CSV table of C-alpha atoms and ligand atoms in Angstrom, one decimal:
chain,number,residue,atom,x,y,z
A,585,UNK,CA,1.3,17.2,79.2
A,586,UNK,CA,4.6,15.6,78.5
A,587,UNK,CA,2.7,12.6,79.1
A,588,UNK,CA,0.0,13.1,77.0
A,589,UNK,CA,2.9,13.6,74.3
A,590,UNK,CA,4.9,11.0,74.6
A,591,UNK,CA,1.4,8.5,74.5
A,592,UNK,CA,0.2,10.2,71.3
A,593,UNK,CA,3.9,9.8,69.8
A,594,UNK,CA,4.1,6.1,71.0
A,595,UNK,CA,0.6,5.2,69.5
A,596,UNK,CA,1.1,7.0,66.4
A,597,UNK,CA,4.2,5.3,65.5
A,598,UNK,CA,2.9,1.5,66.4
A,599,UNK,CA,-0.8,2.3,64.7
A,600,UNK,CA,1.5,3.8,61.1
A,601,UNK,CA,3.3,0.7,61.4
A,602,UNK,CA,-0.3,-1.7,60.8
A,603,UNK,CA,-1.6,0.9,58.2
A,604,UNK,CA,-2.6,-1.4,55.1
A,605,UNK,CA,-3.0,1.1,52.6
A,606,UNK,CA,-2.7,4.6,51.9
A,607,UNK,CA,-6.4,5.2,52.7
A,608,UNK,CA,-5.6,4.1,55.8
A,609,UNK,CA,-2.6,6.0,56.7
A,610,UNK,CA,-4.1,9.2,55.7
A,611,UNK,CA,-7.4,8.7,58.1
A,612,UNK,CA,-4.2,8.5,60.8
A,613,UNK,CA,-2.9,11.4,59.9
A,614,UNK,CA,-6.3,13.1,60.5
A,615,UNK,CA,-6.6,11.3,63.5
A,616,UNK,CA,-3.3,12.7,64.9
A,617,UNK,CA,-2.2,16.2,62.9
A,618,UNK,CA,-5.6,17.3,61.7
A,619,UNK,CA,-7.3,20.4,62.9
A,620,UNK,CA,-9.3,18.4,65.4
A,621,UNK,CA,-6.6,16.0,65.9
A,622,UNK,CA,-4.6,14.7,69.3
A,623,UNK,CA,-1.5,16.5,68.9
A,624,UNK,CA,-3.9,19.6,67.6
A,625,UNK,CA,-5.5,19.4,70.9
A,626,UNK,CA,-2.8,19.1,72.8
A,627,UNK,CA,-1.0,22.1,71.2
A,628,UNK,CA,-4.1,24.1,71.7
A,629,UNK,CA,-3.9,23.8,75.5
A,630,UNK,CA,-0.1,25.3,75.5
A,631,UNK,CA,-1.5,28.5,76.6
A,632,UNK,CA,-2.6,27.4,79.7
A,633,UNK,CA,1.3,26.7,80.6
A,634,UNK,CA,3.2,29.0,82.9
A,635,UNK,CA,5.8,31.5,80.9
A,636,UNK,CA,8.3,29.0,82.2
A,637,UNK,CA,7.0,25.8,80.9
A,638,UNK,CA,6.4,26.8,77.6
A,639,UNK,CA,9.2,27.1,75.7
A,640,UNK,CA,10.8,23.8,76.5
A,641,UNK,CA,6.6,21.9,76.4
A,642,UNK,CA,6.5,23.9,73.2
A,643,UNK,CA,9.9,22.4,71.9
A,644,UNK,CA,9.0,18.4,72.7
A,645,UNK,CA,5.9,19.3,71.1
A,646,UNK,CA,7.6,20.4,68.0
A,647,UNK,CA,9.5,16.8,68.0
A,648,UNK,CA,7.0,15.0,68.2
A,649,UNK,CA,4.8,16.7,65.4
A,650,UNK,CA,8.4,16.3,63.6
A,651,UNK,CA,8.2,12.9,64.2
A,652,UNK,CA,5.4,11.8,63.1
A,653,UNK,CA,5.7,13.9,59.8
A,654,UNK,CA,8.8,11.8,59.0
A,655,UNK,CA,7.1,8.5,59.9
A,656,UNK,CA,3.6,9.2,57.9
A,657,UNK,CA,6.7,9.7,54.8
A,658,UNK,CA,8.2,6.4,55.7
A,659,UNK,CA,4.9,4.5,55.7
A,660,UNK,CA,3.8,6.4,52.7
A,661,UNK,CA,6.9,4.8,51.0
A,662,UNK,CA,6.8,1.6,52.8
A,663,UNK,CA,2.8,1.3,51.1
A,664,UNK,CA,4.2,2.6,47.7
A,665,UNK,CA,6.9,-0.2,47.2
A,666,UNK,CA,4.6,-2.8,48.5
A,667,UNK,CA,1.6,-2.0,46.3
A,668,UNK,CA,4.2,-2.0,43.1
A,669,UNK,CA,5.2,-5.5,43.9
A,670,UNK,CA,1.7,-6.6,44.5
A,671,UNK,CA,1.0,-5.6,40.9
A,672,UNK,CA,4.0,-7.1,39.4
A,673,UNK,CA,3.1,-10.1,41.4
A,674,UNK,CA,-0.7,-10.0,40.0
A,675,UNK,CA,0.1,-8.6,36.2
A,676,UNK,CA,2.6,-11.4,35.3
A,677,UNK,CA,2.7,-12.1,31.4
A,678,UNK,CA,2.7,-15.9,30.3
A,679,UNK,CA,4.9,-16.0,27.5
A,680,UNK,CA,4.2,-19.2,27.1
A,681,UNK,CA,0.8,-18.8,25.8
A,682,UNK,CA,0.0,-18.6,21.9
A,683,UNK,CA,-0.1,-15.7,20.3
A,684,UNK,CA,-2.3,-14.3,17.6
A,685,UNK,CA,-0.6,-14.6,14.5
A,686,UNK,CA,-0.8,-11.7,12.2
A,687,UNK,CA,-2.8,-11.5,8.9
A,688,UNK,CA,0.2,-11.3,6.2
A,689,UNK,CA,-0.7,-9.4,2.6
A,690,UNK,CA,-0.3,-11.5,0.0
A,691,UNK,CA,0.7,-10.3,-3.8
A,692,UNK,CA,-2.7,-9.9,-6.1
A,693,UNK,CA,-2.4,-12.5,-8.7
A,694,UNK,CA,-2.0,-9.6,-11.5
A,695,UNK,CA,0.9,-8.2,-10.2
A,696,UNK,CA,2.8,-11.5,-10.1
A,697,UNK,CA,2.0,-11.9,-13.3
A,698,UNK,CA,3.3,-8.1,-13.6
A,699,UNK,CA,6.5,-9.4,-11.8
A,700,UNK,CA,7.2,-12.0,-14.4
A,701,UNK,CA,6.5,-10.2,-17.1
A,702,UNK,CA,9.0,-7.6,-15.9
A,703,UNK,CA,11.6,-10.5,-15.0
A,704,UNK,CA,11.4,-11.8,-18.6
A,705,UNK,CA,11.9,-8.0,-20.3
A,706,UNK,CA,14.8,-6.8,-18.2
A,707,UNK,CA,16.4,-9.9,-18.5
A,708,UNK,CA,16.5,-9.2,-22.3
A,709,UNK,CA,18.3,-5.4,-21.5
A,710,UNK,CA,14.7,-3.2,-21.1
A,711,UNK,CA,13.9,-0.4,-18.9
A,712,UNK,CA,11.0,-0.4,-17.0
A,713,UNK,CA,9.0,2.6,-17.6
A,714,UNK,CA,5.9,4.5,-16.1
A,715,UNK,CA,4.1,7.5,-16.5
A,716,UNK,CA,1.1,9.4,-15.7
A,717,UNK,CA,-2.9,7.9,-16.7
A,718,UNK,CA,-3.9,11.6,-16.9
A,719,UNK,CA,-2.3,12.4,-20.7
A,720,UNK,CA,-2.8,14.6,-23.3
A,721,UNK,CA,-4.5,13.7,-26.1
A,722,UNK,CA,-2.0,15.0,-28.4
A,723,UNK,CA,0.5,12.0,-26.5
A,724,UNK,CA,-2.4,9.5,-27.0
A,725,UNK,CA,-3.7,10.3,-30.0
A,726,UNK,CA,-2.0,13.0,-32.7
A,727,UNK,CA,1.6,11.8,-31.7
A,728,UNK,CA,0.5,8.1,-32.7
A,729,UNK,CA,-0.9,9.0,-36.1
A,730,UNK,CA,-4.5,8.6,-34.9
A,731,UNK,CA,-5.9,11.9,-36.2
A,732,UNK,CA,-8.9,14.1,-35.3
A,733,UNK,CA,-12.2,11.7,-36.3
A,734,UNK,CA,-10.1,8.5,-35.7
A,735,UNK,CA,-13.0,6.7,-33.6
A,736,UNK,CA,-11.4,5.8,-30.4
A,737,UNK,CA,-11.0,10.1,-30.1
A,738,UNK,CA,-15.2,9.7,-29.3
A,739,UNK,CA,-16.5,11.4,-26.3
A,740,UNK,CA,-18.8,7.8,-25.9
A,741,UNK,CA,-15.0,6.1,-25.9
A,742,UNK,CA,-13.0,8.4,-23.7
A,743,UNK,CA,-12.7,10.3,-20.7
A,744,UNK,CA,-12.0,13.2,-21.7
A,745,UNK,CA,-11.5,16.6,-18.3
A,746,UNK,CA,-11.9,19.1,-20.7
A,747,UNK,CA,-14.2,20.9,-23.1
A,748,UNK,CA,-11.7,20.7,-25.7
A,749,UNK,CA,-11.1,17.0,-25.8
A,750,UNK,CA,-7.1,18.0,-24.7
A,751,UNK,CA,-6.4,16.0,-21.5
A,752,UNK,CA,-7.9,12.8,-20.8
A,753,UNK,CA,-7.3,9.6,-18.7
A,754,UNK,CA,-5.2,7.9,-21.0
A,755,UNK,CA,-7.2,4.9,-23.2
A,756,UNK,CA,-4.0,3.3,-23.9
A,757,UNK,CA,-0.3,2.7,-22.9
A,758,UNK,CA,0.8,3.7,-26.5
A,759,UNK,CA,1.7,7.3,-25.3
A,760,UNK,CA,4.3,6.3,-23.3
A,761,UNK,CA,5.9,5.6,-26.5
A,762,UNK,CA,6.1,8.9,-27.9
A,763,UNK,CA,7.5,9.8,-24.1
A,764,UNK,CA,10.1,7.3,-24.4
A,765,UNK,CA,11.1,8.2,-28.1
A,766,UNK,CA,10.9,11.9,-26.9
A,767,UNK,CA,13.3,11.6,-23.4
A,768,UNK,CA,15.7,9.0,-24.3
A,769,UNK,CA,18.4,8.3,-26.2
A,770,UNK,CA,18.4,5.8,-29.3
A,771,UNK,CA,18.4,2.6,-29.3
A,772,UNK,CA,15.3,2.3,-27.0
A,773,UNK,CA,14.0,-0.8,-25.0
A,774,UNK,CA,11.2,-0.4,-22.6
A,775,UNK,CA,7.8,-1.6,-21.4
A,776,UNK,CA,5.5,0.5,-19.4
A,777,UNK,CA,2.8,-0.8,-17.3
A,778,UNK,CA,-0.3,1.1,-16.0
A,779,UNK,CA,-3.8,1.5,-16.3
A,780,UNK,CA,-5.9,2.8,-19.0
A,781,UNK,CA,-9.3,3.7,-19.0
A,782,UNK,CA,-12.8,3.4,-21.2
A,783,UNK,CA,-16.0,4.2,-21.2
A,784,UNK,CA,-16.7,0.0,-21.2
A,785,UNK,CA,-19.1,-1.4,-19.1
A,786,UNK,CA,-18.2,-3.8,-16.4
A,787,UNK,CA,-18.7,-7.7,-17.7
A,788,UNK,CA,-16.7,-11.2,-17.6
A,789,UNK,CA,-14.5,-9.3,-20.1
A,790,UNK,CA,-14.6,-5.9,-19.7
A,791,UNK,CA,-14.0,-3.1,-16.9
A,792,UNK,CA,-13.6,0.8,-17.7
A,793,UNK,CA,-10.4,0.3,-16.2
A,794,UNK,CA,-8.0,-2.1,-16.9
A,795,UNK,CA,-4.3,-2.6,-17.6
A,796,UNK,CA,-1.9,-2.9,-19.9
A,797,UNK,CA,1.9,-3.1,-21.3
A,798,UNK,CA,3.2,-1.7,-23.7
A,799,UNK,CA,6.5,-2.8,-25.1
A,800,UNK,CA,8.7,-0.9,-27.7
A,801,UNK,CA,12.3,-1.1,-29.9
A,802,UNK,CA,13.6,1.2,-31.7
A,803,UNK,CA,17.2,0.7,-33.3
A,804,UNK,CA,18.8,0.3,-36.8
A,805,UNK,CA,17.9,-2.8,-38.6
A,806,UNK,CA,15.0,-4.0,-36.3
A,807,UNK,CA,11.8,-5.8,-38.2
A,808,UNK,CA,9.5,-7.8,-37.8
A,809,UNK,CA,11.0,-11.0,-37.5
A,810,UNK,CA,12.5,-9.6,-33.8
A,811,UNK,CA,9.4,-8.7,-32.7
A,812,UNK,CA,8.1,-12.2,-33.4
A,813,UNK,CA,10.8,-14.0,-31.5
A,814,UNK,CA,10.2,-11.5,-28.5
A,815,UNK,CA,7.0,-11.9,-28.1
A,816,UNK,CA,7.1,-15.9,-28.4
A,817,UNK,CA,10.4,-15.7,-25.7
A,818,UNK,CA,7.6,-14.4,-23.4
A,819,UNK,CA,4.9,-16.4,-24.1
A,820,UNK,CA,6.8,-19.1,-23.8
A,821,UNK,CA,8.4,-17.6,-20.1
A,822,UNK,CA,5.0,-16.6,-19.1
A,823,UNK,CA,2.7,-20.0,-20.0
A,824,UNK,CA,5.3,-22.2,-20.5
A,825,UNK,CA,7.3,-23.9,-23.0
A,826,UNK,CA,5.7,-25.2,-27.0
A,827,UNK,CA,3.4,-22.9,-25.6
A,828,UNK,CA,1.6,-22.1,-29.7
A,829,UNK,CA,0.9,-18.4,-31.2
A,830,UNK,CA,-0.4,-17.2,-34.3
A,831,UNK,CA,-0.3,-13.5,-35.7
A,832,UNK,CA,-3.3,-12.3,-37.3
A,833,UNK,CA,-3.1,-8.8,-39.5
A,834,UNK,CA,-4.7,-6.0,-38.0
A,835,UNK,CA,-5.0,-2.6,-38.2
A,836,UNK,CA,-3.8,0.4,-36.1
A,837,UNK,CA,-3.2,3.7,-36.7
A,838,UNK,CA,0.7,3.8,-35.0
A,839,UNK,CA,1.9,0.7,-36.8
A,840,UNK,CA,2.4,-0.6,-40.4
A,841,UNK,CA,2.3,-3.4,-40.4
A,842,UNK,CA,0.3,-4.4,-37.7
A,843,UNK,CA,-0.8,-7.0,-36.2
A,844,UNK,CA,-2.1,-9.2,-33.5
A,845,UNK,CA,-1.2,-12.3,-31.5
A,846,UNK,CA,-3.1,-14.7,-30.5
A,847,UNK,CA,-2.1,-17.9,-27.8
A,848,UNK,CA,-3.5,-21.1,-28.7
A,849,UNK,CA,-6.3,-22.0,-25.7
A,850,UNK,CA,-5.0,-23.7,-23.2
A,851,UNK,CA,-8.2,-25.2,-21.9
A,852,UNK,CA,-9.0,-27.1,-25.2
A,853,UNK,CA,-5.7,-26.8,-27.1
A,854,UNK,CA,-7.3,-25.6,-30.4
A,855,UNK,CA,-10.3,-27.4,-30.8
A,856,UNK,CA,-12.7,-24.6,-29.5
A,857,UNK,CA,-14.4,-24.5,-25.8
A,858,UNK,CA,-16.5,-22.2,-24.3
A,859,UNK,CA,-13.0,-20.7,-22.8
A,860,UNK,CA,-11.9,-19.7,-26.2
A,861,UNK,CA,-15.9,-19.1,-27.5
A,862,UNK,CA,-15.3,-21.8,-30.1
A,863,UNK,CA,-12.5,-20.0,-31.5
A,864,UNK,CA,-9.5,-22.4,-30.5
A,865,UNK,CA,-7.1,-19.4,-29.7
A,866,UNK,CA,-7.6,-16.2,-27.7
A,867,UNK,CA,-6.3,-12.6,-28.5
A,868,UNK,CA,-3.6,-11.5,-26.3
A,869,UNK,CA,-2.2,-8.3,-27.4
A,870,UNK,CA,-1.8,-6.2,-30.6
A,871,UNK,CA,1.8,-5.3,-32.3
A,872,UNK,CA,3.1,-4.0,-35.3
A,873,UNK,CA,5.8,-1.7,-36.7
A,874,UNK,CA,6.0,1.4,-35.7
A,875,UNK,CA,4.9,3.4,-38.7
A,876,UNK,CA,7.0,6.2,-40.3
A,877,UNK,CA,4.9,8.7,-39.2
A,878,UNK,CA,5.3,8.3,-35.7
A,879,UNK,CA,9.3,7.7,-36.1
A,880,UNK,CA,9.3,11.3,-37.9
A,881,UNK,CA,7.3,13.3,-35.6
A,882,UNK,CA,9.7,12.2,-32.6
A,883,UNK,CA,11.9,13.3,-35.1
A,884,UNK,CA,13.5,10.0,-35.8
A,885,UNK,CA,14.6,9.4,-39.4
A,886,UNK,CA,12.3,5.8,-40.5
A,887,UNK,CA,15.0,5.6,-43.2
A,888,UNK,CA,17.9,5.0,-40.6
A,889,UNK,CA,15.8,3.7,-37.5
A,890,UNK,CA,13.3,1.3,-37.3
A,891,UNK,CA,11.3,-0.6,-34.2
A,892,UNK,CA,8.3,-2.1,-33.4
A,893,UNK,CA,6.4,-2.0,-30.4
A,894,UNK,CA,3.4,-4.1,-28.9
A,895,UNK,CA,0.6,-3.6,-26.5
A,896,UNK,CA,-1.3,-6.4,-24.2
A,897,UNK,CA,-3.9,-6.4,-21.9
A,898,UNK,CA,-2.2,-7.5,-18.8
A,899,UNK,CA,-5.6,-8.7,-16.9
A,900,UNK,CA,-6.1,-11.1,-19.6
A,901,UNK,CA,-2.6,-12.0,-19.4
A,902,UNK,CA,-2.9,-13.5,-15.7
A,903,UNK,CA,-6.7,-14.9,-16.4
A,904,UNK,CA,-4.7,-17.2,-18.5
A,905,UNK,CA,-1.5,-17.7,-16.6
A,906,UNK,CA,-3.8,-18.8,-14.0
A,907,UNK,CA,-6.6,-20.1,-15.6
A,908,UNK,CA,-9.2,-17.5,-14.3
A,909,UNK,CA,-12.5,-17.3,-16.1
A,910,UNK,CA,-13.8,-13.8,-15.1
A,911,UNK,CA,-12.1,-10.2,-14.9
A,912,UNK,CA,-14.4,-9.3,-12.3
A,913,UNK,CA,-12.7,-11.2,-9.5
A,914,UNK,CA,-9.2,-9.3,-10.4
A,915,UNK,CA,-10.5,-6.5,-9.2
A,916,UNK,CA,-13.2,-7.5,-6.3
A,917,UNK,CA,-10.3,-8.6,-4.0
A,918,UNK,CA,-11.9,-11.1,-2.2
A,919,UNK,CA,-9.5,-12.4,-0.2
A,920,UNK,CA,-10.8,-15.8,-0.3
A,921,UNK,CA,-10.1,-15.9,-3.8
A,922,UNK,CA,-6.8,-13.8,-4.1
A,923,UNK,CA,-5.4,-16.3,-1.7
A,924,UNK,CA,-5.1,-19.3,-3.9
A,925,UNK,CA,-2.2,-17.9,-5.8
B,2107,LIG,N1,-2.7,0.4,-27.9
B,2107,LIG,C1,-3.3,-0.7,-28.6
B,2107,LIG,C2,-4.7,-1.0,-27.9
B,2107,LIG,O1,-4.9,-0.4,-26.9
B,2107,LIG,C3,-2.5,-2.0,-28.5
B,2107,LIG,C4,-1.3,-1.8,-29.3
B,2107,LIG,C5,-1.3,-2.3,-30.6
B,2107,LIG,C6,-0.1,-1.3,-28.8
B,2107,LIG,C7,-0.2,-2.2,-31.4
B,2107,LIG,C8,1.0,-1.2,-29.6
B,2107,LIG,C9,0.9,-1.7,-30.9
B,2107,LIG,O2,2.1,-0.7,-29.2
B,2107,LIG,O3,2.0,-1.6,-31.7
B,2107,LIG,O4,-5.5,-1.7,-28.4
């Protein structure tokens, strides 16, 4: 028997020693510890022993179970280590191999237009403003002097969210006027951009929503003439120098007088072009002063302060800073066009 041990012990150590894998070492350990395995069987004929042989047969039996226990761990680990290095081997990376460039966003032609306009105002000491597109109609309409059965106040014009025609998304940025003259101190320089909305239908020229900017001054001594040599500053920042306006009068309900200014087309120069529908110049905004009415109901006095304030459509300001024929691609966002600005 102490043979038979020493042989099992011998070939159990040499046969872990070529196990490939870990399937293979544990079909050993059946082979040798397993209910029906050698040692097993060995063990099970320890009761055939005399009293006297047993306890030390019983002992070296012990050992050797011992040791093979410890050597199934070692091989275990011995397998572990070498199937980690054959993946590192296998999984190498080639850095050297091009990679997939990212997609990079890209600024929406509008909004760079947005940026300049921006660039030109603060640079003349104006805050940026914005504020909410749901409004009350009392911001958009009463506190501009446009009065119950003023037109644009037409359930066919507006979106209203009531029954009571009180809060609506706002059809203008002129309200952010009366939140300006309302919240800051005088004198007051700001634009606000944002969208408005209308109940238009979606052509070359029109969307139901669109943006704008609205521009404002209020201080002591302001008139027209400052408002004229704003707005040409821009024009001139925006399309470029001897860049040619004309103001037209006009009517609205928050200014007196008003107005509005047209750029001379830039596609024809003034001769008339389908671009400008004949006309020689196209409308880019409307402007005026701001009426006493709306001074005294943000409780200004109109015969210390005065200002004026304009309002332009800012999609039709980038169709012509970069020569776009049709407000529908502003806002289709095809990339292949938004990428040639
Ligand atoms: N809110 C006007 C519009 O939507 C544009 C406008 C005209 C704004 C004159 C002004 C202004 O601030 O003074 O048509």
């Amino acid at each position: 028997m102490k043979e038979q041990l020493a042989n099992i012990r011998a070939d159990a150590l040499a046969a872990f020693e070529e196990a490939k894998d870990a399937l293979a070492l544990d079909a050993l350990r059946v082979k040798y510890l397993g209910k029906k395995g050698e040692l097993t069987a060995v063990l099970k004929q320890m009761g055939k022993l005399s009293t006297e042989e047993r306890p030390a047969m019983g002992q070296l039996a012990n050992e050797v179970r011992a040791a093979l226990e410890q050597a199934i761990a070692r091989t275990a680990q011995r397998l572990e280590q070498a199937a980690l290095e054959a993946r590192l081997c296998s999984e190498t990376v080639d850095v050297t191999i091009p990679g997939k460039s990212p997609i990079i966003g890209h600024k929406h032609p509008m909004y760079i237009a947005l940026d300049e306009i921006k660039d030109i105002f603060v640079g003349m000491g104006f805050t940026v403003l914005d504020g909410p597109e749901v409004e009350l109609a009392e911001l958009n309409f009463d506190r501009l002097n446009a009065e119950e059965g003023h037109p644009s106040r037409d359930w066919s014009d507006t979106f209203y969210l009531d029954e009571d025609s009180r809060v609506m998304l706002r059809s203008q940025t002129s309200p952010m006027q009366v939140r300006a003259m309302d919240t800051m101190p005088l004198p007051i320089r700001i634009i606000a951009p944002g969208r408005v909305y209308r109940k238009d239908e979606v052509d070359a020229t029109h969307s139901p929503m669109f943006h704008q900017v609205e521009g404002m001054v209020i201080d002591k001594g302001v008139t027209m003439a400052d408002l004229k040599g704003t707005l040409n500053l821009m024009v001139e920042n925006l399309y470029g120098k001897g860049t040619v306006t004309r103001f037209r009068p006009h009517h609205f309900p928050f200014t007196e007088p008003s107005c509005e200014m047209d750029v001379q087309c830039h596609k024809c120069g003034g001769a008339g072009c389908p671009t400008c529908k004949g006309e020689g110049w196209i409308e880019l905004l409307g402007a005026g002063m701001i009426h006493p009415n709306v001074l005294r109901m943000a409780n200004i006095d109109p015969e210390v302060y005065s200002g004026w304030a304009f309002g332009m459509g800012l999609e039709r300001t980038a169709m012509r800073r970069f020569k776009i024929a049709d407000l529908r691609l502003i806002f289709e966002n095809d990339v292949r066009f938004l990428e040639q600005f």
